[in-house]
Coordinates of C-alpha atoms in Angstrom, one line a residue:
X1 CA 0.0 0.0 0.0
X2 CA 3.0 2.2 0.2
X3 CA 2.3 3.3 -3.3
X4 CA -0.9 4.5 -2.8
X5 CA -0.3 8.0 -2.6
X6 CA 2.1 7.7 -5.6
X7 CA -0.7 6.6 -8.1
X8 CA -3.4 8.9 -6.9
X9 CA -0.9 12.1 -7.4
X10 CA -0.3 11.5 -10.6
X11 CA -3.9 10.1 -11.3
X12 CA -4.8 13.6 -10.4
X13 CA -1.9 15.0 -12.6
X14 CA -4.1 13.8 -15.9
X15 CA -6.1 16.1 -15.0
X16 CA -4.5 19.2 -14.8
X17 CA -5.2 20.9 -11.1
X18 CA -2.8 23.8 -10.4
X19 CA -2.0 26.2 -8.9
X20 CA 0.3 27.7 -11.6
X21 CA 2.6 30.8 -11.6
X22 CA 4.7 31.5 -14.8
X23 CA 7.7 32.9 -15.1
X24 CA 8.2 33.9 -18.7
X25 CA 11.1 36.4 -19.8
X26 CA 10.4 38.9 -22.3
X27 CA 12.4 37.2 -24.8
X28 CA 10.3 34.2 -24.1
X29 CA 6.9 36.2 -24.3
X30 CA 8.1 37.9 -28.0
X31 CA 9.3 34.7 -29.1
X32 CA 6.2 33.1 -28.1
X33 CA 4.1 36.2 -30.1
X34 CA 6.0 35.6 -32.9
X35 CA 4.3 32.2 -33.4
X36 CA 1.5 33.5 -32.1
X37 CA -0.3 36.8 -32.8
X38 CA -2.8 38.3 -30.5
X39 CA -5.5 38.6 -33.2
X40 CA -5.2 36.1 -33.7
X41 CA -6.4 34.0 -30.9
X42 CA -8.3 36.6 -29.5
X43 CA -12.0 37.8 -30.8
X44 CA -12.5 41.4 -32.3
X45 CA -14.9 41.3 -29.1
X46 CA -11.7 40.7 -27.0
X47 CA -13.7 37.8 -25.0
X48 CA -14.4 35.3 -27.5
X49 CA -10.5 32.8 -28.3
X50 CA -9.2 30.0 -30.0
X51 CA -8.0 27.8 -27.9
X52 CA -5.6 24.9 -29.0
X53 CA -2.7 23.5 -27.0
X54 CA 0.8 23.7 -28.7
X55 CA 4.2 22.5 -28.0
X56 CA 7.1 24.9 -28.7
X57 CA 9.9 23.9 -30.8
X58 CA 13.3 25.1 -28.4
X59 CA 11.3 25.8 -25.5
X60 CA 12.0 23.7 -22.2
X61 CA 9.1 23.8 -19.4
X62 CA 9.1 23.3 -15.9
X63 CA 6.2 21.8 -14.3
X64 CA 5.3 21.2 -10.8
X65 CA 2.5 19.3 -9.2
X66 CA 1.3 19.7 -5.8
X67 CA -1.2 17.0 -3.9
X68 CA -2.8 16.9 -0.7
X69 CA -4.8 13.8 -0.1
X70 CA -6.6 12.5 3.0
X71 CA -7.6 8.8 2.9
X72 CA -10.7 7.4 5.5
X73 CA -8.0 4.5 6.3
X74 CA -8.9 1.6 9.2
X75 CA -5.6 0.7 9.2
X76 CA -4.5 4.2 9.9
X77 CA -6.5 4.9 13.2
X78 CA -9.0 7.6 13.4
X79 CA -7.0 10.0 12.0
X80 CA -7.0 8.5 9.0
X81 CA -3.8 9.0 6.6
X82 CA -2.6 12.3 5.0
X83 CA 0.2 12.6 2.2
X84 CA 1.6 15.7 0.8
X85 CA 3.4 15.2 -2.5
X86 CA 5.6 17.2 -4.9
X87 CA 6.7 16.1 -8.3
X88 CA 8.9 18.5 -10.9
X89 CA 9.5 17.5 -14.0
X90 CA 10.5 19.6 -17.4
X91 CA 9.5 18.6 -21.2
X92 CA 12.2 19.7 -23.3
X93 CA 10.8 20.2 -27.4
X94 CA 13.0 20.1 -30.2
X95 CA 11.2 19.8 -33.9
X96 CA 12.9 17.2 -36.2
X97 CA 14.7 18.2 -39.3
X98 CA 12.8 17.9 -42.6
X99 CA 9.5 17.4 -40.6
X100 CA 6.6 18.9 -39.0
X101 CA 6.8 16.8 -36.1
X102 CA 8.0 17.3 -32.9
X103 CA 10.5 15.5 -30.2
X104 CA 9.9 15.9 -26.8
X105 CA 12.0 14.6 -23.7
X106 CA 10.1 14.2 -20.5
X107 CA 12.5 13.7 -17.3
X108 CA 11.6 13.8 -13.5
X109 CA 14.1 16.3 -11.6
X110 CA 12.4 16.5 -7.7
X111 CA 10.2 14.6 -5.5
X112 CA 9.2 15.3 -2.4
X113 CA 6.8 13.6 0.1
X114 CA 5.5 13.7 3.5
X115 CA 3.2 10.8 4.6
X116 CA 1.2 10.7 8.2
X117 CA -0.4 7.3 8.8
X118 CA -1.1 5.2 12.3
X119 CA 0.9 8.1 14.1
X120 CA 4.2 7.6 12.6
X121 CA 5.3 10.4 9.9
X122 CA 7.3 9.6 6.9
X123 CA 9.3 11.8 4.4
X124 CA 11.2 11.8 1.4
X125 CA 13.3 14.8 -0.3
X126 CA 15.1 13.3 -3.8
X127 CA 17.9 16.0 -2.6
X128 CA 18.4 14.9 0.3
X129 CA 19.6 11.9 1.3
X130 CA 19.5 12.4 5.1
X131 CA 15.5 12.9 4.7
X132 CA 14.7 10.0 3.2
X133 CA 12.4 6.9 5.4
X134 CA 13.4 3.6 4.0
X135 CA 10.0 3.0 3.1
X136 CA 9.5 6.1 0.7
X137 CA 12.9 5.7 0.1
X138 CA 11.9 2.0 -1.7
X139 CA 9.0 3.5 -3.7
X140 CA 10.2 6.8 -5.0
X141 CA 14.1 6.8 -5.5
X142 CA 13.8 5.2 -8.8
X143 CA 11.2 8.2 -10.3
X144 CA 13.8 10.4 -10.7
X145 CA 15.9 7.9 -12.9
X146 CA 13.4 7.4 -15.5
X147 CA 12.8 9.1 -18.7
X148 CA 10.8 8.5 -21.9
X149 CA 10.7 10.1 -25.3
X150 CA 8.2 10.9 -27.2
X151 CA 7.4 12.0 -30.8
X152 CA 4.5 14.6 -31.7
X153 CA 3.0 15.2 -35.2
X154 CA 2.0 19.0 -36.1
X155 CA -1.0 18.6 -34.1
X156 CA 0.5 17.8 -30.8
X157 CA -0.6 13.8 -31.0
X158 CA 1.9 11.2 -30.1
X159 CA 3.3 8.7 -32.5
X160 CA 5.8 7.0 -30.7
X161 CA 6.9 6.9 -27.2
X162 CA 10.4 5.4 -25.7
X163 CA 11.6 5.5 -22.0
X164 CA 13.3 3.6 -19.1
X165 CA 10.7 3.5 -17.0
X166 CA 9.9 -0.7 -16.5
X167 CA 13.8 -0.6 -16.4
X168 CA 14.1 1.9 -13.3
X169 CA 11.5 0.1 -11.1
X170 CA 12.7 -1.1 -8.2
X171 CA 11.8 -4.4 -8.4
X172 CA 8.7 -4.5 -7.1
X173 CA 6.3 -2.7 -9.5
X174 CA 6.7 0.1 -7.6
X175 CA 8.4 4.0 -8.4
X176 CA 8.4 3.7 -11.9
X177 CA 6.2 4.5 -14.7
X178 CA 4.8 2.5 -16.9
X179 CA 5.1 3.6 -21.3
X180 CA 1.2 3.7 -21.0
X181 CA 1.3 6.1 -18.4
X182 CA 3.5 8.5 -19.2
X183 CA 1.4 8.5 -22.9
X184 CA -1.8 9.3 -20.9
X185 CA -0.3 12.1 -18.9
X186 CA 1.5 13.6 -22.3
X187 CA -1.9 13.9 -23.8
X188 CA -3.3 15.3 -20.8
X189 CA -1.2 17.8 -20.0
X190 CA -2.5 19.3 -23.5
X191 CA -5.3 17.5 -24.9
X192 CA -8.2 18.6 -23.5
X193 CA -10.0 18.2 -26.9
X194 CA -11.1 22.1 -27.4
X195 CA -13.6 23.1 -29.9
X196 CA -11.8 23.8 -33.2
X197 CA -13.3 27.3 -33.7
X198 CA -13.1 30.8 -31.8
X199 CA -15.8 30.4 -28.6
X200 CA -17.8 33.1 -26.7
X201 CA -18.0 32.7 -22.7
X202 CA -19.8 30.0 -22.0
X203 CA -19.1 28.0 -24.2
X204 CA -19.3 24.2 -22.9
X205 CA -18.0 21.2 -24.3
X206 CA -17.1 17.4 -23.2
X207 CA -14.1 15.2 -23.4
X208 CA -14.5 11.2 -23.0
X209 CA -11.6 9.2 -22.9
X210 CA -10.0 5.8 -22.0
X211 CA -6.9 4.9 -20.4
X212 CA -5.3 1.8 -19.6
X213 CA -3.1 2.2 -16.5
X214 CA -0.7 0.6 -14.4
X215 CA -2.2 -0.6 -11.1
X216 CA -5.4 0.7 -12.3
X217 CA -6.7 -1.0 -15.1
X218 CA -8.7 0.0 -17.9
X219 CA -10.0 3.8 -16.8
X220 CA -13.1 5.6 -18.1
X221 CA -13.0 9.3 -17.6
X222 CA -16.0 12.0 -18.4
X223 CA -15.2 15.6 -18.4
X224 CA -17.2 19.1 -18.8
X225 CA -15.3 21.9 -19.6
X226 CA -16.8 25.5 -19.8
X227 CA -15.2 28.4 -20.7
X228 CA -16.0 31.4 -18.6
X229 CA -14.3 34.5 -20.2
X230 CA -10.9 36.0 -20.2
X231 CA -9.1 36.9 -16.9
X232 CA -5.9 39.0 -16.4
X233 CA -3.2 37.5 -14.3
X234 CA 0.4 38.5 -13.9
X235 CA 0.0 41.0 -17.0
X236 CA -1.3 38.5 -19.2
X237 CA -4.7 37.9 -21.0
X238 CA -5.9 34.2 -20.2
X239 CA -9.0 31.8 -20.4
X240 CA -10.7 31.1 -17.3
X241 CA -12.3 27.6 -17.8
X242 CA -14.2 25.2 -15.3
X243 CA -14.7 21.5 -15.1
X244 CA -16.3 18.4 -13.5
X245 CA -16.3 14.9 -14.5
X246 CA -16.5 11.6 -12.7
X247 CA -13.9 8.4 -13.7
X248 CA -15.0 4.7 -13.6
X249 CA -12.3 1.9 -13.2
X250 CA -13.4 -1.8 -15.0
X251 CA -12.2 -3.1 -11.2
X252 CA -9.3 -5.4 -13.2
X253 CA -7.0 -3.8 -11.2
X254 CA -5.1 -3.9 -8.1
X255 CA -6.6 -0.4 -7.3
X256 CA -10.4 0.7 -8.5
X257 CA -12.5 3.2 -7.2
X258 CA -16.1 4.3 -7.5
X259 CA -18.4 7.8 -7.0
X260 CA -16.0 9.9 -7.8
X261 CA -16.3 13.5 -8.1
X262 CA -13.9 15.8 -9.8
X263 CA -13.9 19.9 -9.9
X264 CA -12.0 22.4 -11.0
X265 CA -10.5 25.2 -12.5
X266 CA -8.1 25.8 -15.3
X267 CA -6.3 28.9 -16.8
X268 CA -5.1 28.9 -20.2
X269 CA -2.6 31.1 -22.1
X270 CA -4.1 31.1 -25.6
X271 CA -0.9 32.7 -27.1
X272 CA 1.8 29.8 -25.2
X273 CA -0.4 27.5 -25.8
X274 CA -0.5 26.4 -22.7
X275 CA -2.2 25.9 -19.3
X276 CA -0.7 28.0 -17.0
X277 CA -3.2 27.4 -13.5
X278 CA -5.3 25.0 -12.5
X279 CA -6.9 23.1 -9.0
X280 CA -8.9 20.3 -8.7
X281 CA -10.8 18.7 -6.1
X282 CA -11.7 15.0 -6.3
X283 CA -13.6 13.1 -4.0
X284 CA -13.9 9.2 -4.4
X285 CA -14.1 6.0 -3.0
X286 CA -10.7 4.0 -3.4
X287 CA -10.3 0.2 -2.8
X288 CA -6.9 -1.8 -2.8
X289 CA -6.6 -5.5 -3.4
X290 CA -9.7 -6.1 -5.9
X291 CA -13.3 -6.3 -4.8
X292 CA -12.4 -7.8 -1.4
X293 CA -10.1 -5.6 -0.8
X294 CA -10.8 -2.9 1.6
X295 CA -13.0 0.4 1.0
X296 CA -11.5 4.1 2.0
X297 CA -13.0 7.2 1.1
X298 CA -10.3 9.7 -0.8
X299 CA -10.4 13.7 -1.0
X300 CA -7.4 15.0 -2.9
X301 CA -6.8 18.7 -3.6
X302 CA -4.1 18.9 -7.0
X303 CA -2.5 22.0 -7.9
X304 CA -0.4 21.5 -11.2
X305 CA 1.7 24.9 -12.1
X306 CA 4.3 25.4 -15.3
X307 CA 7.2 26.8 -13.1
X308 CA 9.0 28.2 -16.2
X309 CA 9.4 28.3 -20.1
X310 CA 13.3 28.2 -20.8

């Protein structure tokens, strides 16, 4: 079970909640207008946008997500369990010469965790040796090891993807990655399957999609995305979008859960191309060890940010 915590963090992470604060230079920001004018992304009403999700050739970014889950766990006492988690990782995009397509390099730089369950209190800090419990230490030292490319046609879907992740598990199915599940969180992290035309506020639309995951299973997921209006932040123009959605699991897996309930909120930078902040709460009932296995109720708070575009 020490793993737990581990796949619901980055379960959350396909999803995009953050809290999100970017740190663009202006070299960055007239770079990224060069490839991307104002008009034209933005309506002549100055509300209504095109919204599509773009990798930059030459750009490196910085992500970071945040989680704060609190498990209903017997086995934990009556205070249940708490986990605070920390994951950076960068995408580095290069294009490929004498194509439109796209390479991109996804590596794992920091982790940092800090677990409270049946009154003892557990930590790990990938920087830091001397904070590291043995049994953290057994799950999570092999994520920063891993790394996985992946190749993007001009529309930002993958057509190949190639890592080390089965090959820096520890041994026990635990810390790394699977292929399939570094592919599901590539296409989340931009696909949120936005409507190909410019859209007025309030403009709602849905995004169904399958994922077959490690631990989990087969995964149905049903989201609702509606785009409020434009928001200044920091200086720059961005779409303020909501969302809710629920996720069924076929229960093939070692871990499957049932009424879940996701919210949220996004903010995208039509112009990068890009979300830029986003949080989402996600309440469900989780259950490890198949049907027999035992119930706990799960409320995770996920705040995903882009910490930089180098």
């Amino acid at each position: 079970m020490n793993y737990y915590f581990l796949i619901v963090s980055l379960f959350c992470l396909y999803f995009t909640a953050c809290n999100r604060s970017s740190e663009l230079s202006q070299t960055e920001q007239s770079s990224t207008n060069e490839s991307k004018d104002m008009d034209s992304v933005w309506g002549e009403d100055g509300k209504s946008v095109l919204l599509k999700s773009n990798w930059i050739p030459g750009k490196e970014y910085n992500f970071r997500q945040v989680t704060d889950m609190k498990m209903d766990l017997p086995l934990a006492g009556a205070e249940g369990s708490q986990t605070e988690m920390s994951i950076d990782f960068k995408i580095d995009v290069k294009s490929l010469d004498g194509s439109s397509n796209k390479k991109i390099q996804l590596g794992f730089d920091k982790v940092k965790v800090s677990m409270q369950m049946a009154g003892q209190n557990m930590v790990y800090d990938s920087e830091d040796p001397d904070n590291q419990s043995p049994l953290l230490k057994t799950t999570l030292s092999s994520l920063s090891d891993q790394s996985y490319e992946a190749t993007f046609d001009e529309n930002n879907k993958i057509l190949s993807l190639e890592g080390e992740g089965e090959a820096a598990s520890n041994g026990l199915g635990m810390g790394a990655m699977s292929q399939g599940d570094v592919e599901n969180m590539l296409q989340q992290l931009g696909d949120f399957k936005f409507p190909e035309a410019m859209i007025d506020p309030n403009t709602k639309w849905q995004n169904k999609q399958n994922f077959k995951m490690q631990q989990i299973g087969e995964m149905n997921m049903t989201v609702d995305y509606t785009y409020i209006g434009p928001v200044e932040s920091d200086g720059k123009k961005l779409a303020k979008i909501t969302f809710s959605g629920k996720a069924e699991t076929s229960g093939a897996g070692l871990v499957s859960f049932k009424d879940s309930q996701m919210t949220g909120t996004m903010l995208f930078d039509p112009q990068l191309g890009a979300l830029l902040e986003s949080e989402t709460k996600m309440d469900m009932t989780m259950s490890i060890g198949g049907e027999s296995g035992a119930e706990m109720d799960t409320a995770t708070v996920s705040k995903y940010s882009l910490i930089s575009v180098d």
